[in-house]
Amino acid sequence: MAVTITPSQITPDSSSAQSKLETLTHQFKSISQPVDRVKHLLHYAQMLPEFNQSLKVTANRVPGCTAQVWIDARLDDDGKMRFLADSDSEVTKGYCSCLISVLDGALPEEVVAMKTEDLGELNVGVKVDSRANTWHNVLVSMQKRTKALVAERDGKSVGDPFPSLVITKDGVGAKGSFAEAQARYLFPDDAKVQELANLLKEKEIGVVAHFYMDPEVQGVLTAARKLWPHIHISDSLVMADSAVGMAKAGCKYITVLGVDFMSENVRAILDQAGFPEVGVYRMSDEEIGCSLAVAASSPAYIDYLSEASITSPSLHVVYINTSLETKAYAHELVPTITCTSSNVVQTILQAFAEVPNLSVWYGPDSYMGANIVELFQQMTLMTDEEIAKIHPDHSRNSIKALLPRLRYFQDGTCIVHHLFGHEVVERINDMYGDAFLTAHFEVPGEMFSLAMEAKRRGMGVVGSTQNILDFIKSRVQESLDRNVDDHLQFILGTESGMVTSIVAAVRQLLCSSDSSSKEGKVSVEIVFPVSSESVTTTSLTTSPSSSTGLSLGELGDVSNMSVIPGVASGEGCSLHGGCASCPYMKMNSLTSLIKVCNSLPLGKDALTRYEAGRFSLRTPKGNSIADVGCEPILHMRHYQATKKLPEKLINQILGAGSNGRAE
């Protein structure tokens, strides 16, 4: 349950936290020279009450600060908050002292009511972002501890913790049944790994898989990659390119572990690259769908594009997670370029920079579209210098000018990311406010806003699966470089299948540090923000999971599983809770992969329905779907390589030749 602290009628006297903050702000504003403001901050550092050495434990550390910062909090007999703090940096001690001068002795509702934005007026002369973020991160930690103490006083529970995996140099522990189910496949059976690697090598088969694969499949593939190099796990952008590399290296077949549009793209790109003889196989004889791809082929989406086609000049930016057929039909209606969640912002900004008076039509993911608009609206509050760091050809005025000409489709969602709803956001705020927060660009607005707020104070990332992985790796490396005991907690705001790649990358970092040195012990916790309805229970009964997690020796016994990674009836998680797993991606099983590999090459006839087919249909204008559908992908590749839109696409937008569209 969420912790509710109802604000009381606080009189604005000199003892209120707000009045103290206003006094503090006035002090710093009255000092004209930045160097003098820093001196005043250091004066506050000398006023910080003594912090007992016994309180300097990992549990009291404030995450996200460059320096080490510790906070201790308690409720006194009068129901007021009492705080102590310390840091190994004098400047940071000054920050802490300022905050304690405002909030020590405050009512809990005053502490919780204070916003990080309230600290923006405190210009103390320190320009480094990591230092400025200290204000915010220490405040968020104070608020988290306040909520927990109030709940304890009132005999209430802050709420059950989300399931999580704790990664250390020595292994991986699981907290909660959902995490246990994920963890069981992180250490795959050696015999299965060897069997798959031998099979792939013998028959010269390459494997391209999406990050969102089932943990069992990812675990085996990750281990098998050490024995057979032609296995690649990535986001959808890189899958087709990896397949081309495997074909060049001599692979005769490519197996695609993903949804159908991914295998379509691999087939088409291999043909474009001159490898029509390389077979491409899916993992099911049934359709492996995708709610976004379905939305993009709906009559509503065609109507949306028809409106774009009569608005000149226009560019359709389509998410790569759509079918080749959709891309082809769209490109004949309005000039089209594909994008991914990692390059969508830069693609749109570059298009507006290169084509005057352009209208951009994004689709089909409604959440991503709304989040892009929200991001650009936030950019209008930035300085020109800050905006230039995002894109050098834009300023506050140009961002304001482009917003009315940026449209997005209103009726398309990923059924997985749709499920990061209000309940989950509320629990994250109450229980994980000081954790690192990662969110895919496709999550709903509440989760996106929460992640953007965390990003502003250096505690979050919003972007693609690869962006999320890179963010986690960078924060872990920073912690290792500090050489102190640390516990990093990350909220995984995307599909849970990513955890295999995350665990592998984090373990590699933790194990690569010099074990002979006296470096600090670093642990990394990956939190799955799933609601209680987000997992499917089985009829098996087991003892309650231990708070210390599942031991590595227990991970291999699947018969003891009390939950299955995934969700009931293949419908996704509760609409009020976070997502767990994509039911379409889970159609890509290890059993299917082995079956397909065993059937090649002699049993190809039995795999007809598994084969990624070529498009024999033509577009409404009589062109090849593969040829026209590939062009938006090639436009994106050109942009990725040069950071400029291709000349052909600009001509299409401006209507030069062939009416500006693919013919």
XYZ file of C-alpha atoms in Angstrom, residues 305 309 329-335:
9
model
C -0.785 8.694 -42.825
C 0.318 12.837 -47.208
C 2.734 1.077 -47.698
C 3.621 4.041 -45.497
C 6.565 5.081 -47.655
C 4.341 5.246 -50.724
C 1.942 7.536 -48.874
C 4.470 9.838 -47.214
C 8.308 9.853 -47.171
